[in-house]
Amino acid sequence: MSPERFAPIRAAFGPEALGRPVRVRGWVLRSRSSGGILFVVLRDRTGSVQVTGRRDVLGEAAFEAAEHVQAEGAIEVEGLVAEDRRAPGGREVRASAIRVVDAGQPFPIFADQTEEFRLDKRHLVVRSPEHVATFRVKAELLRALREFLEREEVLETTPPILSGNAAEGGAEAFQIDYFGRPGYLSQTAQLYLEALLFPNERVYALTPSFRAEKSRTPRHLTEYLHLEVELAWCDLAGLLEFEERMVVGAARALAERCAEELAVLGRPPDELRALAAPFPRLRYAEAIDRLAAQGFPVRWGSDLGTAEERALTVEERSPVFVTHFPKELKAFYMLRSPDDPRTVEAADLLAPEGYGEMIGGSCRETDVDRLAERLRASGASVPEYEWYLDLRRHGSVPHAGFGLGVERMLRWILRREHIRETTPFPRTPSRHTP
Ligand code: 4AD
Ligand code: MG
């Protein structure tokens, strides 16, 4: 059987397939035999179909070989597409030949195994229908985000992952031995994107970011996919408008393109389709008042943790912007608010229903002296950032940017309990294998 002569399984469900010969191949989802007939549900990337094989048609030896194929074993099938009302999708392939590619050993994954065991066997668990659906939605999400950025004429760039600087401060950076000197894994591409902004005006990067946070929470990974955008001539209002158009566009694209996957995962697509701009905007000061009124022990200057973010959004169906944070809570590069020197032109976008921050963004400080002063105040070593300060010496212009945590967004979109379910091989403080 030459490879080009195999059809994708979905072809067996086409209007012209009925009564026709077909060759399909893939992995056995499940199988049983009774009364000299073998029933196999066969899966490939395009779907699954019931295959039946009769002992008297296949022959004794071939029948027995096929009968011994385990779940997730691989076979090739030649047969006729027929109607069968009891089969999923109303069709089956009546096999005239079955070739065993790999009978496989007993598949070790069952329902009700412990989470630890399932994480140890992640390389096999990724075959589950939920994971397959999740990672297809993730691929579609990345495609939708890229399509949006392309329409907006934002240039994709490739900043480094390895650096001699710990961009946002050392505490949460993974340090490595770079030929005897300290090196760091990127926490953010932002500083490099700012350098690339000047010749290109609008740039983005989609890269892994690393955070050496020991946080064992349902929303922290130590390695995650970070979509970062940097826009010249952009103020805070423009930034928020850009972010919300991007999020609405991506959510709607998923509702249109991923109906099947969303059904597998129990996520109604109409809620994603109904998402609309503008998202509610809440100043940090108002957020604090609201939380204090609810009994949270917060005052001006308090950071918003998981519980606070949850309280602000648990009743919301739309993402919510929180803006104008105290400068002490935020990174050194954020622009001081023109109307209030205590706050910065920053915005976090919180996912609805308590899923928490999914985007962090701000306008960037353009003045070289103020930037150096904020760096010193943050305890950073200013000489390490000389190259970044240089950017403010040669045509410094107003600009703004943001970072979106792809897994954070997907966790909300798919309503997964834990962020590790949004990435095939999750990295957390307690695990970096398999
Ligand atoms: O808010 P953060 O730390 O912002 C930055 O790094 C900026 N330099 C980005 C920029 O403006 N270019 O991170 C941005 C986003 C967060 O909103 C969150 O969605 C995600 O990255 N994120 C994480 N996702 C998963 N696991 C973690 N440990 C994360 N830490 C941040
Ligand atoms: Mg943040």
CSV table of C-alpha atoms and ligand atoms in Angstrom, one decimal:
chain,number,residue,atom,x,y,z
A,1,MET,CA,0.0,0.0,0.0
A,2,SER,CA,1.8,3.1,-1.2
A,3,PRO,CA,1.4,6.2,1.1
A,4,GLU,CA,-0.3,8.4,-1.4
A,5,ARG,CA,-3.1,5.9,-1.8
A,6,PHE,CA,-4.3,6.3,1.8
A,7,ALA,CA,-7.3,8.6,2.3
A,8,PRO,CA,-7.8,10.7,5.4
A,9,ILE,CA,-10.5,9.2,7.6
A,10,ARG,CA,-12.8,12.1,7.1
A,11,ALA,CA,-13.0,11.2,3.4
A,12,ALA,CA,-15.0,8.0,4.4
A,13,PHE,CA,-17.8,10.4,5.4
A,14,GLY,CA,-18.0,12.3,2.1
A,15,PRO,CA,-21.2,12.0,0.0
A,16,GLU,CA,-19.4,10.2,-2.8
A,17,ALA,CA,-17.5,7.7,-0.6
A,18,LEU,CA,-20.4,5.4,0.1
A,19,GLY,CA,-20.0,1.9,-1.5
A,20,ARG,CA,-16.5,2.8,-2.7
A,21,PRO,CA,-13.2,1.1,-1.8
A,22,VAL,CA,-11.0,3.1,0.6
A,23,ARG,CA,-7.6,2.7,2.3
A,24,VAL,CA,-7.2,4.3,5.7
A,25,ARG,CA,-4.6,4.1,8.5
A,26,GLY,CA,-4.1,5.3,12.0
A,27,TRP,CA,-4.3,4.3,15.6
A,28,VAL,CA,-6.8,2.1,17.4
A,29,LEU,CA,-9.0,4.0,19.8
A,30,ARG,CA,-10.7,0.9,21.0
A,31,SER,CA,-11.6,-2.6,19.7
A,32,ARG,CA,-13.6,-5.7,20.5
A,33,SER,CA,-14.5,-8.9,18.7
A,34,SER,CA,-17.5,-11.1,18.9
A,35,GLY,CA,-18.9,-13.9,16.8
A,36,GLY,CA,-16.1,-13.8,14.3
A,37,ILE,CA,-16.3,-10.1,13.7
A,38,LEU,CA,-13.8,-7.5,14.9
A,39,PHE,CA,-14.9,-4.0,15.6
A,40,VAL,CA,-12.2,-1.3,15.7
A,41,VAL,CA,-12.6,2.5,16.1
A,42,LEU,CA,-9.7,3.9,14.1
A,43,ARG,CA,-8.3,7.4,14.5
A,44,ASP,CA,-6.2,9.7,12.4
A,45,ARG,CA,-5.6,13.4,12.4
A,46,THR,CA,-8.9,14.0,10.6
A,47,GLY,CA,-11.3,12.0,12.7
A,48,SER,CA,-12.3,8.4,13.6
A,49,VAL,CA,-14.3,5.7,11.9
A,50,GLN,CA,-15.6,2.2,12.8
A,51,VAL,CA,-13.8,-0.6,11.0
A,52,THR,CA,-15.3,-4.1,10.9
A,53,GLY,CA,-13.5,-7.2,9.9
A,54,ARG,CA,-14.9,-10.7,9.5
A,55,ARG,CA,-12.8,-13.7,10.3
A,56,ASP,CA,-13.9,-15.5,7.0
A,57,VAL,CA,-13.0,-12.4,4.9
A,58,LEU,CA,-9.7,-11.5,6.5
A,59,GLY,CA,-8.5,-15.1,7.0
A,60,GLU,CA,-7.6,-16.8,10.2
A,61,ALA,CA,-4.0,-15.4,10.7
A,62,ALA,CA,-4.8,-11.8,9.7
A,63,PHE,CA,-7.9,-11.8,11.9
A,64,GLU,CA,-6.0,-13.0,14.9
A,65,ALA,CA,-3.2,-10.5,14.4
A,66,ALA,CA,-5.7,-7.7,14.1
A,67,GLU,CA,-7.5,-8.9,17.2
A,68,HIS,CA,-4.4,-8.6,19.3
A,69,VAL,CA,-3.8,-5.0,18.5
A,70,GLN,CA,-3.9,-2.9,21.7
A,71,ALA,CA,-5.4,0.5,22.2
A,72,GLU,CA,-3.1,3.0,20.5
A,73,GLY,CA,-1.6,0.3,18.3
A,74,ALA,CA,-1.3,1.2,14.6
A,75,ILE,CA,-3.0,-0.5,11.6
A,76,GLU,CA,-3.7,0.0,7.9
A,77,VAL,CA,-7.1,-1.0,6.5
A,78,GLU,CA,-8.4,-1.7,3.0
A,79,GLY,CA,-12.1,-2.0,2.6
A,80,LEU,CA,-15.5,-0.7,1.4
A,81,VAL,CA,-17.3,2.3,2.9
A,82,ALA,CA,-20.8,1.2,4.0
A,83,GLU,CA,-23.7,2.6,5.9
A,84,ASP,CA,-24.1,1.5,9.5
A,85,ARG,CA,-26.7,3.2,11.6
A,86,ARG,CA,-25.2,2.1,14.9
A,87,ALA,CA,-21.7,3.3,14.0
A,88,PRO,CA,-20.6,6.8,15.0
A,89,GLY,CA,-21.3,9.1,12.0
A,90,GLY,CA,-23.5,6.4,10.4
A,91,ARG,CA,-20.6,4.9,8.4
A,92,GLU,CA,-18.1,2.1,8.7
A,93,VAL,CA,-15.3,0.6,6.7
A,94,ARG,CA,-15.9,-3.1,6.0
A,95,ALA,CA,-12.3,-4.4,5.8
A,96,SER,CA,-11.1,-6.7,3.1
A,97,ALA,CA,-7.5,-6.5,4.6
A,98,ILE,CA,-6.0,-5.3,7.8
A,99,ARG,CA,-2.2,-4.9,8.1
A,100,VAL,CA,-0.8,-4.5,11.6
A,101,VAL,CA,1.9,-1.7,11.6
A,102,ASP,CA,2.5,-2.0,15.4
A,103,ALA,CA,0.3,-4.1,17.6
A,104,GLY,CA,1.5,-2.1,20.6
A,105,GLN,CA,1.8,-3.0,24.3
A,106,PRO,CA,-1.1,-2.5,26.6
A,107,PHE,CA,-1.8,1.3,26.8
A,108,PRO,CA,-1.1,2.4,30.4
A,109,ILE,CA,-3.6,5.4,30.5
A,110,PHE,CA,-7.0,4.9,32.0
A,111,ALA,CA,-9.7,7.1,33.6
A,112,ASP,CA,-9.3,8.0,37.3
A,113,GLN,CA,-5.5,7.7,37.5
A,114,THR,CA,-3.8,10.2,39.8
A,115,GLU,CA,-2.7,13.6,38.4
A,116,GLU,CA,0.9,12.9,39.3
A,117,PHE,CA,0.8,9.6,37.3
A,118,ARG,CA,-0.8,11.4,34.4
A,119,LEU,CA,1.9,14.1,34.4
A,120,ASP,CA,4.6,11.4,34.5
A,121,LYS,CA,3.0,9.9,31.4
A,122,ARG,CA,2.3,13.2,29.7
A,123,HIS,CA,4.0,12.0,26.5
A,124,LEU,CA,1.1,9.5,26.2
A,125,VAL,CA,-1.7,11.5,27.8
A,126,VAL,CA,-1.3,14.1,25.1
A,127,ARG,CA,-3.2,11.7,22.9
A,128,SER,CA,-6.4,12.2,24.9
A,129,PRO,CA,-9.3,13.8,23.0
A,130,GLU,CA,-9.2,16.8,25.5
A,131,HIS,CA,-5.6,17.4,24.9
A,132,VAL,CA,-5.9,17.1,21.1
A,133,ALA,CA,-8.8,19.5,21.2
A,134,THR,CA,-6.9,21.9,23.4
A,135,PHE,CA,-3.8,22.1,21.3
A,136,ARG,CA,-5.7,22.5,18.1
A,137,VAL,CA,-7.5,25.5,19.7
A,138,LYS,CA,-4.1,26.8,20.8
A,139,ALA,CA,-2.8,26.5,17.2
A,140,GLU,CA,-5.9,28.4,16.0
A,141,LEU,CA,-5.4,31.0,18.7
A,142,LEU,CA,-1.8,31.6,17.6
A,143,ARG,CA,-2.9,31.8,14.0
A,144,ALA,CA,-5.7,34.3,14.8
A,145,LEU,CA,-3.4,36.5,16.8
A,146,ARG,CA,-0.8,36.5,14.0
A,147,GLU,CA,-3.5,37.2,11.4
A,148,PHE,CA,-4.6,40.2,13.5
A,149,LEU,CA,-1.0,41.5,13.8
A,150,GLU,CA,-0.4,41.1,10.1
A,151,ARG,CA,-3.5,43.1,9.3
A,152,GLU,CA,-2.3,45.8,11.6
A,153,GLU,CA,1.1,45.8,9.8
A,154,VAL,CA,3.0,44.8,12.9
A,155,LEU,CA,6.3,43.2,12.0
A,156,GLU,CA,7.3,39.8,13.5
A,157,THR,CA,10.8,39.9,14.9
A,158,THR,CA,13.0,37.3,16.6
A,159,PRO,CA,14.6,38.7,19.8
A,160,PRO,CA,17.1,36.5,21.8
A,161,ILE,CA,16.1,34.1,24.6
A,162,LEU,CA,19.6,34.2,26.1
A,163,SER,CA,20.9,37.4,27.6
A,164,GLY,CA,23.5,38.9,29.9
A,165,ASN,CA,20.7,41.1,31.4
A,166,ALA,CA,17.9,40.0,33.6
A,167,ALA,CA,15.4,42.3,31.8
A,168,GLU,CA,12.9,43.0,34.6
A,169,GLY,CA,15.1,42.3,37.6
A,170,GLY,CA,17.0,39.4,38.8
A,171,ALA,CA,14.8,37.7,41.4
A,172,GLU,CA,12.5,35.9,38.9
A,173,ALA,CA,15.1,35.2,36.2
A,174,PHE,CA,16.6,31.7,35.6
A,175,GLN,CA,20.3,32.1,35.7
A,176,ILE,CA,22.6,29.9,33.6
A,177,ASP,CA,26.3,29.5,33.3
A,178,TYR,CA,27.2,31.2,30.1
A,179,PHE,CA,30.8,30.1,29.5
A,180,GLY,CA,31.7,31.1,33.0
A,181,ARG,CA,29.7,34.3,33.0
A,182,PRO,CA,26.2,34.8,34.3
A,183,GLY,CA,23.5,34.5,31.6
A,184,TYR,CA,19.7,34.6,31.9
A,185,LEU,CA,16.7,33.1,30.2
A,186,SER,CA,14.4,35.8,28.8
A,187,GLN,CA,11.5,36.9,31.1
A,188,THR,CA,10.4,39.3,28.4
A,189,ALA,CA,11.5,40.4,24.9
A,190,GLN,CA,10.3,43.9,25.6
A,191,LEU,CA,13.6,45.8,25.8
A,192,TYR,CA,14.8,44.2,22.5
A,193,LEU,CA,11.4,45.0,20.9
A,194,GLU,CA,11.8,48.6,21.9
A,195,ALA,CA,15.2,48.6,20.1
A,196,LEU,CA,13.5,47.2,17.0
A,197,LEU,CA,10.6,49.6,17.2
A,198,PHE,CA,12.6,52.6,16.0
A,199,PRO,CA,13.3,51.2,12.5
A,200,ASN,CA,10.0,49.5,12.2
A,201,GLU,CA,7.4,51.4,14.3
A,202,ARG,CA,5.3,48.3,15.0
A,203,VAL,CA,6.9,45.1,16.1
A,204,TYR,CA,6.0,41.9,17.8
A,205,ALA,CA,7.5,38.6,19.0
A,206,LEU,CA,6.1,35.3,20.0
A,207,THR,CA,8.7,33.6,22.2
A,208,PRO,CA,8.9,31.5,25.3
A,209,SER,CA,9.4,33.5,28.5
A,210,PHE,CA,10.8,32.0,31.7
A,211,ARG,CA,9.9,33.0,35.3
A,212,ALA,CA,11.7,31.4,38.2
A,213,GLU,CA,8.7,32.0,40.5
A,214,LYS,CA,8.1,29.3,43.0
A,215,SER,CA,4.3,30.2,42.8
A,216,ARG,CA,2.3,26.9,42.8
A,217,THR,CA,-0.9,28.4,41.5
A,218,PRO,CA,-3.3,27.4,38.8
A,219,ARG,CA,-2.0,30.2,36.6
A,220,HIS,CA,1.8,30.1,36.9
A,221,LEU,CA,4.1,28.3,34.6
A,222,THR,CA,7.9,28.6,34.8
A,223,GLU,CA,8.0,28.6,30.9
A,224,TYR,CA,5.2,30.1,28.9
A,225,LEU,CA,4.5,31.5,25.5
A,226,HIS,CA,4.6,35.3,25.4
A,227,LEU,CA,3.2,37.4,22.7
A,228,GLU,CA,4.7,40.9,23.0
A,229,VAL,CA,3.8,43.9,20.9
A,230,GLU,CA,5.5,47.3,20.8
A,231,LEU,CA,3.8,50.3,19.0
A,232,ALA,CA,5.3,53.7,18.2
A,233,TRP,CA,3.2,56.9,18.5
A,234,CYS,CA,0.8,55.1,20.8
A,235,ASP,CA,-0.7,56.4,24.1
A,236,LEU,CA,-2.6,54.5,26.8
A,237,ALA,CA,-6.0,54.9,25.1
A,238,GLY,CA,-4.6,53.6,21.8
A,239,LEU,CA,-2.9,50.7,23.5
A,240,LEU,CA,-6.1,49.5,25.2
A,241,GLU,CA,-8.1,49.9,22.0
A,242,PHE,CA,-5.5,47.8,20.2
A,243,GLU,CA,-5.5,45.1,22.9
A,244,GLU,CA,-9.3,44.8,23.0
A,245,ARG,CA,-9.6,44.5,19.2
A,246,MET,CA,-7.0,41.8,19.2
A,247,VAL,CA,-8.7,39.8,22.0
A,248,VAL,CA,-12.2,40.2,20.5
A,249,GLY,CA,-10.9,39.2,17.1
A,250,ALA,CA,-9.2,36.1,18.4
A,251,ALA,CA,-12.1,35.0,20.5
A,252,ARG,CA,-14.5,35.3,17.6
A,253,ALA,CA,-12.2,33.5,15.2
A,254,LEU,CA,-12.0,30.6,17.7
A,255,ALA,CA,-15.8,30.5,18.0
A,256,GLU,CA,-16.0,30.2,14.2
A,257,ARG,CA,-13.1,27.8,13.5
A,258,CYS,CA,-13.1,25.5,16.5
A,259,ALA,CA,-16.7,24.5,17.0
A,260,GLU,CA,-15.8,20.8,17.2
A,261,GLU,CA,-12.9,21.3,19.6
A,262,LEU,CA,-14.9,23.7,21.8
A,263,ALA,CA,-17.7,21.0,22.0
A,264,VAL,CA,-15.2,18.4,23.1
A,265,LEU,CA,-14.1,20.8,25.9
A,266,GLY,CA,-17.6,21.8,26.9
A,267,ARG,CA,-17.1,25.5,26.0
A,268,PRO,CA,-20.1,27.2,24.4
A,269,PRO,CA,-18.9,29.2,21.4
A,270,ASP,CA,-21.7,31.8,21.5
A,271,GLU,CA,-20.1,33.3,24.6
A,272,LEU,CA,-16.9,33.9,22.7
A,273,ARG,CA,-18.8,35.2,19.7
A,274,ALA,CA,-20.7,37.7,21.9
A,275,LEU,CA,-17.5,39.3,23.2
A,276,ALA,CA,-17.4,43.0,22.3
A,277,ALA,CA,-15.2,46.1,22.7
A,278,PRO,CA,-15.0,48.3,24.6
A,279,PHE,CA,-14.0,46.3,27.7
A,280,PRO,CA,-14.8,48.0,31.1
A,281,ARG,CA,-12.0,50.2,32.4
A,282,LEU,CA,-11.3,50.5,36.0
A,283,ARG,CA,-8.6,52.8,37.6
A,284,TYR,CA,-6.5,51.1,40.2
A,285,ALA,CA,-7.8,53.6,42.8
A,286,GLU,CA,-11.4,52.6,42.1
A,287,ALA,CA,-10.4,49.0,42.2
A,288,ILE,CA,-9.0,49.5,45.7
A,289,ASP,CA,-12.1,51.3,46.8
A,290,ARG,CA,-14.3,48.5,45.5
A,291,LEU,CA,-12.2,45.8,47.1
A,292,ALA,CA,-12.0,47.7,50.5
A,293,ALA,CA,-15.8,48.0,50.4
A,294,GLN,CA,-16.0,44.2,50.0
A,295,GLY,CA,-13.9,43.7,53.1
A,296,PHE,CA,-10.4,43.1,51.5
A,297,PRO,CA,-7.6,44.5,53.7
A,298,VAL,CA,-6.2,46.7,50.9
A,299,ARG,CA,-5.3,50.4,50.6
A,300,TRP,CA,-3.5,52.6,48.1
A,301,GLY,CA,-0.2,50.9,47.3
A,302,SER,CA,-1.4,47.3,47.8
A,303,ASP,CA,-0.7,44.8,45.0
A,304,LEU,CA,-3.6,43.0,43.5
A,305,GLY,CA,-3.1,39.3,44.1
A,306,THR,CA,-5.1,36.3,42.8
A,307,ALA,CA,-7.9,36.8,45.3
A,308,GLU,CA,-8.3,40.5,44.5
A,309,GLU,CA,-8.2,40.0,40.7
A,310,ARG,CA,-10.8,37.3,41.2
A,311,ALA,CA,-13.1,39.5,43.2
A,312,LEU,CA,-12.9,42.2,40.5
A,313,THR,CA,-13.9,39.9,37.7
A,314,VAL,CA,-15.8,36.9,39.0
A,315,GLU,CA,-19.2,38.4,37.9
A,316,GLU,CA,-17.9,39.7,34.6
A,317,ARG,CA,-18.5,38.2,31.2
A,318,SER,CA,-16.0,40.6,29.6
A,319,PRO,CA,-12.3,41.1,30.3
A,320,VAL,CA,-11.6,44.2,32.4
A,321,PHE,CA,-8.8,46.7,32.2
A,322,VAL,CA,-7.2,47.9,35.5
A,323,THR,CA,-5.2,51.1,34.8
A,324,HIS,CA,-3.0,53.7,36.5
A,325,PHE,CA,-1.2,51.6,39.1
A,326,PRO,CA,1.1,53.2,41.7
A,327,LYS,CA,4.6,53.4,40.1
A,328,GLU,CA,6.1,51.4,43.0
A,329,LEU,CA,4.1,48.4,41.9
A,330,LYS,CA,5.3,48.4,38.4
A,331,ALA,CA,8.5,48.1,36.3
A,332,PHE,CA,11.0,50.9,35.9
A,333,TYR,CA,10.3,51.6,32.2
A,334,MET,CA,6.6,52.6,32.6
A,335,LEU,CA,5.6,56.2,31.8
A,336,ARG,CA,4.6,58.5,34.7
A,337,SER,CA,1.0,59.6,34.3
A,338,PRO,CA,0.8,63.2,33.1
A,339,ASP,CA,-2.0,64.1,35.5
A,340,ASP,CA,-0.7,62.2,38.6
A,341,PRO,CA,3.0,61.7,39.4
A,342,ARG,CA,2.2,58.8,41.8
A,343,THR,CA,0.8,56.6,39.0
A,344,VAL,CA,2.0,55.1,35.7
A,345,GLU,CA,0.3,54.8,32.3
A,346,ALA,CA,-0.1,51.1,32.7
A,347,ALA,CA,-2.9,48.6,32.2
A,348,ASP,CA,-3.5,45.0,33.1
A,349,LEU,CA,-6.1,43.2,31.3
A,350,LEU,CA,-7.9,40.7,33.6
A,351,ALA,CA,-9.8,37.8,32.1
A,352,PRO,CA,-13.4,37.4,33.1
A,353,GLU,CA,-14.8,35.0,35.7
A,354,GLY,CA,-11.8,35.2,38.0
A,355,TYR,CA,-9.2,33.8,35.6
A,356,GLY,CA,-6.8,36.7,36.4
A,357,GLU,CA,-4.3,38.8,34.5
A,358,MET,CA,-3.7,37.8,30.9
A,359,ILE,CA,-2.1,41.0,29.5
A,360,GLY,CA,0.3,43.5,31.1
A,361,GLY,CA,1.0,46.7,29.2
A,362,SER,CA,2.1,50.3,29.5
A,363,CYS,CA,3.3,53.4,27.8
A,364,ARG,CA,7.1,53.6,28.1
A,365,GLU,CA,9.1,56.3,29.7
A,366,THR,CA,10.9,58.3,26.9
A,367,ASP,CA,13.1,60.6,29.0
A,368,VAL,CA,16.6,59.2,29.5
A,369,ASP,CA,17.2,60.9,32.9
A,370,ARG,CA,13.9,59.9,34.4
A,371,LEU,CA,14.4,56.4,33.1
A,372,ALA,CA,17.9,56.2,34.7
A,373,GLU,CA,16.5,57.5,38.0
A,374,ARG,CA,13.7,54.8,38.0
A,375,LEU,CA,16.3,52.2,37.2
A,376,ARG,CA,18.5,53.3,40.2
A,377,ALA,CA,15.4,53.4,42.5
A,378,SER,CA,14.5,49.8,41.4
A,379,GLY,CA,18.0,48.7,42.6
A,380,ALA,CA,19.2,47.7,39.1
A,381,SER,CA,22.7,48.2,38.0
A,382,VAL,CA,22.4,51.1,35.6
A,383,PRO,CA,25.5,50.3,33.5
A,384,GLU,CA,23.9,47.0,32.4
A,385,TYR,CA,21.1,49.0,30.9
A,386,GLU,CA,23.3,51.5,29.0
A,387,TRP,CA,22.3,50.0,25.7
A,388,TYR,CA,18.6,50.4,26.6
A,389,LEU,CA,19.2,54.0,27.8
A,390,ASP,CA,20.8,54.7,24.4
A,391,LEU,CA,17.4,54.2,22.8
A,392,ARG,CA,16.3,57.4,24.6
A,393,ARG,CA,19.2,59.3,23.1
A,394,HIS,CA,18.4,58.9,19.4
A,395,GLY,CA,14.9,59.9,18.4
A,396,SER,CA,13.1,58.8,21.5
A,397,VAL,CA,9.3,58.9,20.7
A,398,PRO,CA,6.2,58.1,22.6
A,399,HIS,CA,5.5,54.4,22.4
A,400,ALA,CA,3.6,51.7,24.3
A,401,GLY,CA,3.5,47.9,24.3
A,402,PHE,CA,2.1,44.9,26.1
A,403,GLY,CA,2.8,41.2,26.8
A,404,LEU,CA,0.1,38.6,26.5
A,405,GLY,CA,0.4,35.2,28.3
A,406,VAL,CA,-0.9,32.8,25.6
A,407,GLU,CA,-1.6,30.0,28.1
A,408,ARG,CA,-3.3,32.5,30.5
A,409,MET,CA,-5.6,33.5,27.6
A,410,LEU,CA,-6.3,30.0,26.6
A,411,ARG,CA,-7.0,28.9,30.1
A,412,TRP,CA,-9.8,31.5,30.2
A,413,ILE,CA,-11.0,30.7,26.7
A,414,LEU,CA,-11.3,27.0,27.5
A,415,ARG,CA,-12.2,27.5,31.2
A,416,ARG,CA,-9.5,25.0,32.3
A,417,GLU,CA,-9.0,24.7,36.0
A,418,HIS,CA,-5.2,24.7,35.8
A,419,ILE,CA,-2.9,26.4,33.3
A,420,ARG,CA,-0.9,23.2,32.8
A,421,GLU,CA,-3.8,21.9,30.8
A,422,THR,CA,-3.1,24.6,28.2
A,423,THR,CA,0.4,23.4,27.3
A,424,PRO,CA,1.6,19.9,26.2
A,425,PHE,CA,4.6,19.6,28.5
A,426,PRO,CA,4.0,22.0,31.4
A,427,ARG,CA,7.0,23.4,33.3
A,428,THR,CA,6.2,24.2,37.0
A,429,PRO,CA,8.4,24.6,40.1
A,430,SER,CA,8.0,20.9,40.8
A,431,ARG,CA,8.4,19.5,37.3
A,432,HIS,CA,10.4,19.9,34.1
A,433,THR,CA,10.1,16.4,32.7
A,434,PRO,CA,9.0,14.7,30.5
B,1,4AD,O1,3.0,41.3,33.3
B,1,4AD,P1,4.3,40.8,32.8
B,1,4AD,O2,5.3,40.4,33.7
B,1,4AD,O3,4.8,41.9,31.8
B,1,4AD,C1,6.0,41.9,31.1
B,1,4AD,O4,6.8,41.0,31.2
B,1,4AD,C2,6.1,43.0,30.1
B,1,4AD,N1,7.6,43.3,29.9
B,1,4AD,C3,5.4,42.6,28.9
B,1,4AD,C4,5.5,43.7,27.8
B,1,4AD,O5,5.0,44.8,28.0
B,1,4AD,N2,6.1,43.5,26.7
B,1,4AD,O6,3.9,39.5,31.8
B,1,4AD,C5,3.1,39.7,30.8
B,1,4AD,C6,2.0,38.6,30.7
B,1,4AD,C7,1.1,38.5,32.0
B,1,4AD,O7,0.0,39.4,31.8
B,1,4AD,C8,0.6,37.1,32.0
B,1,4AD,O8,-0.4,36.9,31.0
B,1,4AD,C9,1.9,36.4,31.4
B,1,4AD,O9,2.7,37.3,30.8
B,1,4AD,N3,2.6,35.7,32.5
B,1,4AD,C10,2.6,34.4,32.8
B,1,4AD,N4,2.0,33.4,32.2
B,1,4AD,C11,2.1,32.1,32.8
B,1,4AD,N5,3.0,31.9,33.8
B,1,4AD,C12,3.6,32.9,34.4
B,1,4AD,N6,4.4,32.6,35.4
B,1,4AD,C13,3.5,34.2,33.9
B,1,4AD,N7,4.0,35.4,34.3
B,1,4AD,C14,3.5,36.3,33.4
B,2,MG,MG,2.0,41.8,35.0
